[in-house]
CSV table of C-alpha atoms and ligand atoms in Angstrom, one decimal:
chain,number,residue,atom,x,y,z
E,174,UNK,CA,83.8,4.9,-30.5
E,175,UNK,CA,83.5,2.2,-28.3
E,176,UNK,CA,82.2,-1.2,-30.1
E,177,UNK,CA,80.1,-4.0,-28.2
E,178,UNK,CA,79.0,-7.4,-29.6
E,179,UNK,CA,75.4,-6.6,-28.5
E,180,UNK,CA,73.9,-3.4,-27.4
E,181,UNK,CA,70.4,-3.9,-25.6
E,182,UNK,CA,68.3,-0.7,-25.5
E,183,UNK,CA,66.1,-0.8,-22.5
E,184,UNK,CA,66.7,-2.5,-19.1
E,185,UNK,CA,63.2,-3.7,-18.3
E,186,UNK,CA,62.1,-7.2,-18.0
E,187,UNK,CA,62.7,-8.1,-21.5
E,188,UNK,CA,66.1,-6.4,-21.7
E,189,UNK,CA,67.4,-7.9,-18.4
E,190,UNK,CA,66.3,-11.4,-19.1
E,191,UNK,CA,67.9,-11.0,-22.6
E,192,UNK,CA,71.0,-9.8,-21.1
E,193,UNK,CA,71.1,-12.5,-18.5
E,194,UNK,CA,70.7,-15.3,-21.0
E,195,UNK,CA,73.4,-13.7,-23.4
E,196,UNK,CA,75.9,-13.4,-20.5
E,197,UNK,CA,76.1,-17.4,-20.4
E,198,UNK,CA,78.3,-16.9,-23.1
E,199,UNK,CA,81.2,-14.8,-21.5
E,200,UNK,CA,82.8,-14.2,-24.7
E,201,UNK,CA,80.1,-11.7,-25.6
E,202,UNK,CA,80.3,-8.2,-24.7
E,203,UNK,CA,77.1,-6.7,-23.7
E,204,UNK,CA,76.0,-3.2,-22.9
E,205,UNK,CA,72.5,-2.3,-21.6
E,206,UNK,CA,71.4,1.2,-22.3
E,207,UNK,CA,68.6,2.3,-20.0
E,208,UNK,CA,66.9,5.7,-20.0
E,209,UNK,CA,65.9,5.6,-16.2
E,210,UNK,CA,68.4,5.9,-13.3
E,211,UNK,CA,67.7,2.4,-12.4
E,212,UNK,CA,67.2,-0.8,-14.4
E,213,UNK,CA,64.0,-2.9,-13.8
E,214,UNK,CA,61.8,-0.2,-12.4
E,215,UNK,CA,58.7,-1.4,-13.8
E,216,UNK,CA,59.5,-4.9,-12.9
E,217,UNK,CA,59.9,-3.9,-9.4
E,218,UNK,CA,56.5,-2.4,-9.3
E,219,UNK,CA,54.6,-5.5,-10.9
E,220,UNK,CA,52.0,-7.4,-9.3
E,221,UNK,CA,51.2,-4.6,-6.7
E,222,UNK,CA,54.8,-5.0,-5.5
E,223,UNK,CA,54.7,-8.8,-5.5
E,224,UNK,CA,55.8,-9.7,-9.0
E,225,UNK,CA,53.3,-11.8,-10.8
E,226,UNK,CA,56.0,-13.4,-13.1
E,227,UNK,CA,53.8,-16.1,-14.7
E,228,UNK,CA,50.9,-18.4,-14.8
E,229,UNK,CA,50.2,-22.2,-14.5
E,230,UNK,CA,48.0,-22.0,-17.6
E,231,UNK,CA,50.4,-20.9,-20.5
E,232,UNK,CA,48.0,-21.3,-23.3
E,233,UNK,CA,48.1,-19.1,-26.3
E,234,UNK,CA,44.4,-18.0,-25.8
E,235,UNK,CA,45.6,-15.7,-23.2
E,236,UNK,CA,47.6,-13.6,-25.8
E,237,UNK,CA,46.7,-11.1,-28.6
E,238,UNK,CA,49.0,-10.3,-31.3
E,239,UNK,CA,49.0,-9.9,-35.3
E,240,UNK,CA,50.9,-12.8,-35.5
E,241,UNK,CA,50.0,-15.5,-32.8
E,242,UNK,CA,51.9,-18.3,-34.5
E,243,UNK,CA,55.3,-16.6,-34.0
E,244,UNK,CA,54.1,-15.8,-30.2
E,245,UNK,CA,53.3,-19.6,-30.0
E,246,UNK,CA,56.8,-20.4,-31.3
E,247,UNK,CA,58.4,-18.4,-28.7
E,248,UNK,CA,56.3,-19.4,-25.7
E,249,UNK,CA,56.4,-23.1,-26.5
E,250,UNK,CA,59.7,-23.7,-28.2
E,251,UNK,CA,60.9,-26.4,-25.9
E,252,UNK,CA,61.5,-24.4,-23.0
E,253,UNK,CA,59.0,-24.7,-20.2
E,254,UNK,CA,58.1,-21.4,-18.3
E,255,UNK,CA,60.0,-22.9,-15.1
E,256,UNK,CA,63.1,-23.4,-17.5
E,257,UNK,CA,62.7,-19.8,-18.7
E,258,UNK,CA,62.7,-18.4,-15.3
E,259,UNK,CA,65.4,-20.7,-14.1
E,260,UNK,CA,67.8,-19.5,-17.1
E,261,UNK,CA,67.0,-15.9,-16.0
E,262,UNK,CA,67.0,-16.2,-12.0
E,263,UNK,CA,68.9,-19.2,-11.4
E,264,UNK,CA,68.0,-21.4,-8.6
E,265,UNK,CA,64.9,-19.9,-6.9
E,266,UNK,CA,61.5,-20.7,-5.3
E,267,UNK,CA,58.3,-19.6,-6.9
E,268,UNK,CA,54.8,-20.3,-5.6
E,269,UNK,CA,51.5,-20.6,-7.3
E,270,UNK,CA,48.4,-18.9,-5.9
E,271,UNK,CA,44.9,-20.4,-5.9
E,272,UNK,CA,44.1,-19.0,-9.5
E,273,UNK,CA,47.3,-20.0,-11.0
E,274,UNK,CA,49.3,-17.0,-10.7
E,275,UNK,CA,53.1,-17.5,-10.1
E,276,UNK,CA,55.0,-15.4,-7.8
E,277,UNK,CA,58.5,-15.3,-6.0
E,278,UNK,CA,58.3,-17.0,-2.7
E,279,UNK,CA,59.5,-13.6,-1.3
E,280,UNK,CA,56.3,-11.8,-2.8
E,281,UNK,CA,58.6,-9.1,-3.5
E,282,UNK,CA,59.0,-7.8,-7.1
E,283,UNK,CA,62.0,-5.6,-6.3
E,284,UNK,CA,63.7,-8.8,-5.0
E,285,UNK,CA,63.6,-10.3,-8.7
E,286,UNK,CA,65.4,-7.0,-10.1
E,287,UNK,CA,67.9,-7.4,-7.3
E,288,UNK,CA,68.7,-11.0,-8.5
E,289,UNK,CA,69.0,-10.1,-12.1
E,290,UNK,CA,71.3,-7.2,-11.2
E,291,UNK,CA,73.5,-9.3,-9.1
E,292,UNK,CA,73.6,-11.9,-11.8
E,293,UNK,CA,74.6,-9.4,-14.5
E,294,UNK,CA,77.2,-7.4,-12.4
E,295,UNK,CA,78.9,-10.8,-11.6
E,296,UNK,CA,79.2,-11.6,-15.4
E,297,UNK,CA,80.4,-8.3,-16.3
E,298,UNK,CA,77.6,-7.1,-18.3
E,299,UNK,CA,78.0,-3.2,-18.6
E,300,UNK,CA,75.0,-0.9,-17.9
E,301,UNK,CA,74.8,2.8,-19.0
E,302,UNK,CA,71.9,4.4,-16.8
E,303,UNK,CA,70.0,7.6,-17.3
E,304,UNK,CA,70.7,7.6,-21.0
E,305,UNK,CA,68.2,7.8,-23.7
E,306,UNK,CA,68.8,6.1,-27.0
E,307,UNK,CA,68.0,8.7,-29.8
E,308,UNK,CA,68.7,7.0,-32.9
E,309,UNK,CA,70.0,3.8,-34.3
E,310,UNK,CA,71.8,3.5,-37.8
E,311,UNK,CA,72.5,0.4,-39.8
E,312,UNK,CA,75.9,-1.0,-38.9
E,313,UNK,CA,74.9,-0.4,-36.1
E,314,UNK,CA,75.7,3.1,-34.8
E,315,UNK,CA,73.6,3.7,-31.5
E,316,UNK,CA,73.2,7.4,-30.9
E,317,UNK,CA,72.7,8.7,-27.3
E,318,UNK,CA,73.2,12.4,-27.9
E,319,UNK,CA,76.5,13.1,-26.2
E,320,UNK,CA,77.8,9.7,-26.6
E,321,UNK,CA,77.6,7.0,-29.4
E,322,UNK,CA,78.4,3.2,-29.6
E,323,UNK,CA,78.7,0.7,-32.4
E,324,UNK,CA,77.5,-2.9,-32.1
E,325,UNK,CA,77.3,-6.0,-34.3
E,326,UNK,CA,73.9,-6.8,-32.9
E,327,UNK,CA,71.0,-4.5,-31.4
E,328,UNK,CA,68.1,-5.8,-29.3
E,329,UNK,CA,65.0,-3.2,-28.9
E,330,UNK,CA,63.7,-3.8,-25.5
E,331,UNK,CA,62.1,-0.4,-25.0
E,332,UNK,CA,58.7,-1.5,-24.0
E,333,UNK,CA,55.3,0.0,-25.0
E,334,UNK,CA,53.6,3.3,-23.8
E,335,UNK,CA,51.8,2.2,-20.5
E,336,UNK,CA,52.5,4.3,-17.6
E,337,UNK,CA,55.1,7.0,-18.9
E,338,UNK,CA,56.6,7.5,-15.3
E,339,UNK,CA,58.4,4.4,-16.2
E,340,UNK,CA,60.0,6.1,-19.3
E,341,UNK,CA,57.7,4.2,-21.5
E,342,UNK,CA,55.8,6.9,-23.3
E,343,UNK,CA,55.9,5.2,-26.8
E,344,UNK,CA,58.7,7.7,-28.0
E,345,UNK,CA,61.1,4.6,-28.6
E,346,UNK,CA,58.9,3.1,-31.3
E,347,UNK,CA,60.5,5.6,-33.8
E,348,UNK,CA,64.0,3.7,-33.3
E,349,UNK,CA,62.2,0.9,-35.1
E,350,UNK,CA,60.3,3.1,-37.5
E,351,UNK,CA,63.3,4.5,-38.7
E,352,UNK,CA,64.2,0.9,-40.2
E,353,UNK,CA,60.8,0.8,-42.0
E,354,UNK,CA,58.9,-1.1,-39.2
E,355,UNK,CA,55.3,-0.3,-38.9
E,356,UNK,CA,53.2,0.4,-35.7
E,357,UNK,CA,49.9,-1.4,-35.3
E,358,UNK,CA,47.3,0.7,-33.6
E,359,UNK,CA,47.9,1.0,-29.9
E,360,UNK,CA,45.5,1.0,-27.1
E,361,UNK,CA,45.6,0.9,-23.3
E,362,UNK,CA,45.2,-2.9,-21.8
E,363,UNK,CA,44.8,-4.2,-18.5
E,364,UNK,CA,43.4,-0.8,-17.3
E,365,UNK,CA,40.3,0.5,-15.5
E,366,UNK,CA,37.1,1.0,-17.4
E,367,UNK,CA,34.9,4.2,-17.6
E,368,UNK,CA,31.3,3.0,-17.6
E,369,UNK,CA,27.9,4.6,-17.5
E,370,UNK,CA,27.6,5.5,-13.8
E,371,UNK,CA,23.8,6.2,-13.7
E,372,UNK,CA,23.2,3.3,-11.4
E,373,UNK,CA,26.7,3.1,-9.7
E,374,UNK,CA,27.1,6.6,-8.4
E,375,UNK,CA,27.4,6.3,-4.7
E,376,UNK,CA,29.2,2.8,-4.9
E,377,UNK,CA,32.6,4.6,-5.0
E,378,UNK,CA,35.2,2.4,-3.0
E,379,UNK,CA,33.1,-0.8,-2.7
E,380,UNK,CA,34.7,-4.0,-3.7
E,381,UNK,CA,32.6,-6.9,-4.4
E,382,UNK,CA,33.7,-10.5,-5.6
E,383,UNK,CA,31.5,-11.1,-8.7
E,384,UNK,CA,31.3,-13.3,-11.8
E,385,UNK,CA,31.7,-10.9,-14.9
E,386,UNK,CA,31.1,-11.4,-18.5
E,387,UNK,CA,32.5,-9.1,-21.2
E,388,UNK,CA,29.6,-8.8,-23.8
E,389,UNK,CA,30.6,-7.6,-27.4
E,390,UNK,CA,27.9,-7.4,-30.3
E,391,UNK,CA,25.6,-9.5,-27.9
E,392,UNK,CA,28.2,-12.2,-27.3
E,393,UNK,CA,30.0,-13.2,-24.2
E,394,UNK,CA,33.6,-13.2,-25.5
E,395,UNK,CA,35.2,-13.6,-22.0
E,396,UNK,CA,34.2,-14.2,-18.5
E,397,UNK,CA,36.0,-14.4,-14.9
E,398,UNK,CA,35.1,-14.3,-11.2
E,399,UNK,CA,37.2,-11.8,-9.2
E,400,UNK,CA,37.0,-8.4,-7.5
E,401,UNK,CA,35.1,-5.5,-9.1
E,402,UNK,CA,35.8,-2.0,-7.2
E,403,UNK,CA,33.5,0.8,-8.1
E,404,UNK,CA,34.9,4.3,-8.8
E,405,UNK,CA,33.6,7.5,-9.5
E,406,UNK,CA,34.3,7.0,-13.2
E,407,UNK,CA,33.3,3.4,-13.6
E,408,UNK,CA,35.2,0.2,-12.4
E,409,UNK,CA,38.5,-1.4,-11.5
E,410,UNK,CA,39.5,-4.6,-9.7
E,411,UNK,CA,41.2,-7.7,-11.0
E,412,UNK,CA,38.2,-8.9,-12.8
E,413,UNK,CA,37.9,-5.8,-14.8
E,414,UNK,CA,41.7,-5.8,-15.6
E,415,UNK,CA,41.3,-9.4,-16.9
E,416,UNK,CA,38.4,-8.4,-19.2
E,417,UNK,CA,39.7,-4.9,-20.2
E,418,UNK,CA,41.9,-5.8,-23.0
E,419,UNK,CA,39.0,-6.9,-25.1
E,420,UNK,CA,36.7,-4.2,-24.3
E,421,UNK,CA,39.6,-1.4,-24.7
E,422,UNK,CA,39.7,-2.6,-28.3
E,423,UNK,CA,36.1,-2.9,-29.2
E,424,UNK,CA,33.9,-1.5,-26.5
E,425,UNK,CA,30.9,-3.5,-25.2
E,426,UNK,CA,29.0,-4.3,-22.0
E,427,UNK,CA,29.7,-5.6,-18.6
E,428,UNK,CA,27.4,-8.1,-17.0
E,429,UNK,CA,28.1,-8.5,-13.4
E,430,UNK,CA,26.7,-11.4,-11.1
E,431,UNK,CA,26.8,-10.0,-7.6
E,432,UNK,CA,26.1,-13.5,-6.3
E,433,UNK,CA,28.2,-15.9,-8.3
E,434,UNK,CA,28.2,-18.9,-5.9
E,435,UNK,CA,24.3,-18.7,-5.4
E,436,UNK,CA,21.8,-19.9,-8.1
E,437,UNK,CA,19.1,-17.6,-9.0
E,438,UNK,CA,16.6,-20.0,-7.8
E,439,UNK,CA,18.3,-20.2,-4.5
E,440,UNK,CA,18.2,-16.4,-4.3
E,441,UNK,CA,14.5,-16.1,-5.3
E,442,UNK,CA,13.7,-18.7,-2.6
E,443,UNK,CA,15.4,-16.5,0.1
E,444,UNK,CA,13.9,-13.3,-1.1
E,445,UNK,CA,10.5,-14.8,-1.2
E,446,UNK,CA,10.8,-16.3,2.2
E,447,UNK,CA,11.9,-13.0,3.7
E,448,UNK,CA,8.8,-11.4,2.2
E,449,UNK,CA,6.5,-13.9,3.8
E,450,UNK,CA,8.4,-13.4,7.2
E,451,UNK,CA,7.2,-9.7,6.7
E,452,UNK,CA,10.5,-7.9,5.6
E,453,UNK,CA,10.0,-4.9,3.3
E,454,UNK,CA,11.1,-4.7,-0.1
E,455,UNK,CA,13.7,-2.0,0.7
E,456,UNK,CA,15.4,-4.3,3.2
E,457,UNK,CA,15.1,-7.4,1.2
E,458,UNK,CA,18.8,-7.6,0.2
E,459,UNK,CA,20.2,-6.6,3.4
E,460,UNK,CA,23.0,-8.9,4.6
E,461,UNK,CA,23.0,-10.5,1.3
E,462,UNK,CA,24.6,-7.8,-0.6
E,463,UNK,CA,26.7,-4.7,0.5
E,464,UNK,CA,24.0,-2.1,1.3
E,465,UNK,CA,25.2,0.2,-1.3
E,466,UNK,CA,24.9,-2.5,-4.0
E,467,UNK,CA,21.5,-3.6,-2.6
E,468,UNK,CA,20.4,0.1,-3.0
E,469,UNK,CA,21.9,0.3,-6.3
E,470,UNK,CA,20.1,-2.8,-7.6
E,471,UNK,CA,16.6,-1.7,-6.0
E,472,UNK,CA,16.8,1.6,-7.5
E,473,UNK,CA,17.6,0.0,-10.9
E,474,UNK,CA,14.6,-2.4,-10.7
E,475,UNK,CA,12.3,0.3,-9.4
E,476,UNK,CA,9.7,-2.1,-8.9
E,477,UNK,CA,8.6,-4.5,-6.0
E,478,UNK,CA,9.2,-7.7,-8.1
E,479,UNK,CA,11.4,-10.5,-6.8
E,480,UNK,CA,12.0,-12.0,-10.3
E,481,UNK,CA,13.2,-8.5,-11.6
E,482,UNK,CA,15.5,-8.2,-8.4
E,483,UNK,CA,17.1,-11.6,-8.9
E,484,UNK,CA,17.7,-10.9,-12.6
E,485,UNK,CA,19.3,-7.6,-11.7
E,486,UNK,CA,21.5,-9.0,-9.0
E,487,UNK,CA,22.6,-11.9,-11.5
E,488,UNK,CA,23.0,-9.7,-14.5
E,489,UNK,CA,23.8,-6.1,-13.6
E,490,UNK,CA,24.9,-4.4,-16.9
E,491,UNK,CA,27.1,-1.4,-17.4
E,492,UNK,CA,28.0,-0.1,-20.8
E,493,UNK,CA,31.6,0.7,-21.1
E,494,UNK,CA,32.3,4.2,-22.4
E,495,UNK,CA,36.3,4.1,-22.5
E,496,UNK,CA,39.5,3.3,-20.4
E,497,UNK,CA,41.4,5.5,-18.0
E,498,UNK,CA,44.2,5.5,-20.9
E,499,UNK,CA,47.8,4.6,-21.0
E,500,UNK,CA,49.0,6.6,-17.9
E,501,UNK,CA,46.9,3.9,-15.9
E,502,UNK,CA,47.3,0.8,-18.2
E,503,UNK,CA,49.5,-1.8,-17.1
E,504,UNK,CA,50.3,-2.9,-20.8
E,505,UNK,CA,50.1,-1.7,-24.4
E,506,UNK,CA,48.0,-3.5,-26.9
E,507,UNK,CA,49.4,-3.3,-30.5
E,508,UNK,CA,53.1,-2.2,-31.2
E,509,UNK,CA,55.7,-3.0,-33.9
E,510,UNK,CA,54.0,-5.0,-36.4
E,511,UNK,CA,54.9,-8.6,-36.0
E,512,UNK,CA,54.4,-9.2,-40.0
E,513,UNK,CA,58.2,-7.9,-40.3
E,514,UNK,CA,59.5,-9.7,-37.4
E,515,UNK,CA,60.9,-13.5,-38.3
E,516,UNK,CA,60.3,-16.3,-36.0
E,517,UNK,CA,63.6,-15.7,-34.3
E,518,UNK,CA,62.3,-12.3,-33.3
E,519,UNK,CA,64.9,-10.6,-35.8
E,520,UNK,CA,63.9,-7.9,-38.1
E,521,UNK,CA,63.0,-9.0,-41.7
E,522,UNK,CA,64.1,-5.5,-42.8
E,523,UNK,CA,67.4,-5.2,-41.0
E,524,UNK,CA,69.6,-8.3,-40.0
E,525,UNK,CA,71.0,-8.1,-36.8
E,526,UNK,CA,68.3,-6.0,-35.3
E,527,UNK,CA,66.2,-7.8,-32.8
E,528,UNK,CA,62.9,-7.2,-30.8
E,529,UNK,CA,61.8,-8.5,-27.3
E,530,UNK,CA,59.1,-7.6,-24.9
E,531,UNK,CA,56.1,-5.1,-24.9
E,532,UNK,CA,57.6,-3.2,-27.9
E,533,UNK,CA,56.0,-5.8,-30.1
E,534,UNK,CA,52.4,-6.3,-31.1
E,535,UNK,CA,51.9,-8.8,-28.4
E,536,UNK,CA,49.8,-8.4,-25.2
E,537,UNK,CA,48.7,-11.1,-22.4
E,538,UNK,CA,46.0,-11.3,-20.1
E,539,UNK,CA,46.3,-9.9,-16.5
E,540,UNK,CA,47.8,-12.9,-14.5
E,541,UNK,CA,51.5,-13.0,-15.3
E,542,UNK,CA,51.4,-13.4,-19.1
E,543,UNK,CA,53.1,-10.1,-19.9
E,544,UNK,CA,56.0,-10.7,-17.9
E,545,UNK,CA,56.2,-14.3,-19.3
E,546,UNK,CA,56.3,-12.9,-22.6
E,547,UNK,CA,59.0,-10.5,-21.7
E,548,UNK,CA,61.0,-13.2,-20.2
E,549,UNK,CA,60.7,-15.8,-22.9
E,550,UNK,CA,61.0,-13.5,-25.8
E,551,UNK,CA,64.2,-12.1,-24.0
E,552,UNK,CA,65.6,-15.6,-23.7
E,553,UNK,CA,64.7,-16.5,-27.3
E,554,UNK,CA,66.5,-13.6,-28.8
E,555,UNK,CA,69.6,-14.4,-26.6
E,556,UNK,CA,69.8,-17.8,-27.8
E,557,UNK,CA,69.5,-16.8,-31.3
E,558,UNK,CA,72.2,-14.3,-31.0
E,559,UNK,CA,74.3,-16.6,-29.1
E,560,UNK,CA,74.1,-19.4,-32.0
E,561,UNK,CA,75.4,-16.7,-34.3
E,562,UNK,CA,78.5,-16.4,-32.2
E,563,UNK,CA,79.1,-20.2,-32.2
E,564,UNK,CA,79.1,-20.5,-35.9
A,283,LIG,C1,52.1,-1.2,-12.4
A,283,LIG,C2,52.3,-2.2,-13.4
A,283,LIG,C3,52.0,-3.6,-12.9
A,283,LIG,C4,52.4,-4.7,-13.8
A,283,LIG,N1,52.2,-6.0,-13.2
A,283,LIG,C5,52.4,-7.1,-14.0
A,283,LIG,C6,52.4,-8.3,-13.4
A,283,LIG,O1,52.2,-8.6,-12.1
A,283,LIG,N2,52.6,-9.4,-14.2
A,283,LIG,C7,52.8,-9.3,-15.6
A,283,LIG,O2,53.0,-10.2,-16.2
A,283,LIG,N3,52.9,-8.0,-16.1
A,283,LIG,C8,52.7,-6.9,-15.3
A,283,LIG,N4,52.8,-5.6,-15.9
A,283,LIG,C9,53.2,-5.7,-17.4
A,283,LIG,C10,54.8,-5.9,-17.4
A,283,LIG,O3,55.5,-5.1,-16.3
A,283,LIG,C11,55.3,-5.3,-18.7
A,283,LIG,O4,54.6,-6.1,-19.6
A,283,LIG,C12,56.8,-5.6,-18.8
A,283,LIG,O5,57.6,-5.1,-17.9
A,283,LIG,C13,57.3,-5.3,-20.3
A,283,LIG,O6,58.6,-5.8,-20.3
A,283,LIG,P1,59.5,-4.9,-21.2
A,283,LIG,O7,61.1,-5.0,-21.0
A,283,LIG,O8,59.1,-5.1,-22.7
A,283,LIG,O9,59.4,-3.3,-21.2
A,283,LIG,P2,59.7,-2.4,-19.8
A,283,LIG,O10,59.5,-3.3,-18.5
A,283,LIG,O11,58.4,-1.2,-19.8
A,283,LIG,O12,61.0,-1.8,-19.9
A,283,LIG,C14,61.4,-0.9,-20.9
A,283,LIG,C15,62.4,-0.2,-20.5
A,283,LIG,O13,63.0,0.7,-21.6
A,283,LIG,C16,63.5,1.9,-21.4
A,283,LIG,N5,63.6,2.7,-22.5
A,283,LIG,C17,62.5,3.0,-23.2
A,283,LIG,N6,62.9,3.8,-24.2
A,283,LIG,C18,64.3,4.0,-24.2
A,283,LIG,C19,65.3,4.6,-24.9
A,283,LIG,N7,65.0,5.3,-26.0
A,283,LIG,N8,66.4,4.6,-24.4
A,283,LIG,C20,66.8,3.7,-23.3
A,283,LIG,N9,66.1,3.0,-22.5
A,283,LIG,C21,64.7,3.3,-23.0
A,283,LIG,C22,62.7,2.2,-20.2
A,283,LIG,O14,63.1,3.0,-19.3
A,283,LIG,C23,62.2,0.7,-19.4
A,283,LIG,O15,63.2,0.6,-18.4
A,283,LIG,C24,52.7,-4.5,-15.0
A,283,LIG,C25,52.8,-3.3,-15.5
A,283,LIG,C26,52.7,-2.2,-14.8
A,283,LIG,C27,53.0,-0.8,-15.4
């Protein structure tokens, strides 16, 4: 049975980042075992193919976890996001869009995977593709069915259960559970929301830039300005993805302002002027809102009353009834319970077993936070393992 210093299970964003940082020490033998026929398949699909690798606002408030202090330690442990990306990608140019999202200059996520592959190949990191790890035993013996390996350290980087076409269906949680690790409840996050469609039937395909609030228990817990896309089941779009992680867990209401850049008073003034110019109520929102949205607002108000129309334009509420589920979600909320994970991301239950990325009970907002977690946690694990080889 071939022995490696470190076996990384899963060649996604976190596993590849960990391997690149570990391979800075050329004395360490590394094997990545990946279930897909290629590494980095999900990474290559991120950010609509453009790879939103991070965000200029790195605050902890953009993350959810059962143990935020550990997440904080990892994302602010003296390595800035820029230095994390430099460790992984080497010399590279990134750019930041007008809302703080960081992308490679190429705007091509697959080019990120290409760079990682080139760096790993040039440093002699071995990869076994199209191979699923079925079991890991203390010691460590890593069992892939027809073939087994042994290792001094094992890193679990198998992701969560979002979008099973990337071989992330949640079956790998059992590799950790076999060591006594617990799984916190998992939910789809950064996902399309199902809503009450009574007033939005007929809006399918319409996209509007809105200010949207997530209301839970009567309180606005998060808000954002961005695109809302109406669908036959409810709503999608970047504003919805941003708010979905909170609403997926607790349910609630969306409050949509269709004219975020115009005050209620200014809208009322224009509508009243239109009436005095002889415009009829059914045309009063023409040219101000998309015709479909205008019809939905007027149908909902059901009265010829400017105040009610303005209120509905500025606060169009939709009850959230569910999500489209894991097959459509970008991330998994919940995962391996962080209470059994030490600050260096090593298992408290089994020395030498490490965790990185989405497998853990850590999820970030839409906007580059999940890839940043994958990269930062991968590099943190590599640095800890490396320090043990130096001793
Ligand atoms: C469509 C889409 C777009 C996204 N866009 C963004 C974005 O723009 N910005 C952002 O920050 N986040 C984005 N995300 C989220 C981000 O991609 C993930 O959070 C991140 O990839 C998690 O990294 P990971 O390495 O932990 O897991 P993954 O990237 O999911 O990798 C896990 C790997 O483990 C392998 N694996 C699983 N089980 C086994 C096993 N038993 N044996 C061997 N291998 C196994 C899988 O094949 C997979 O390659 C997006 C997600 C999706 C689905």
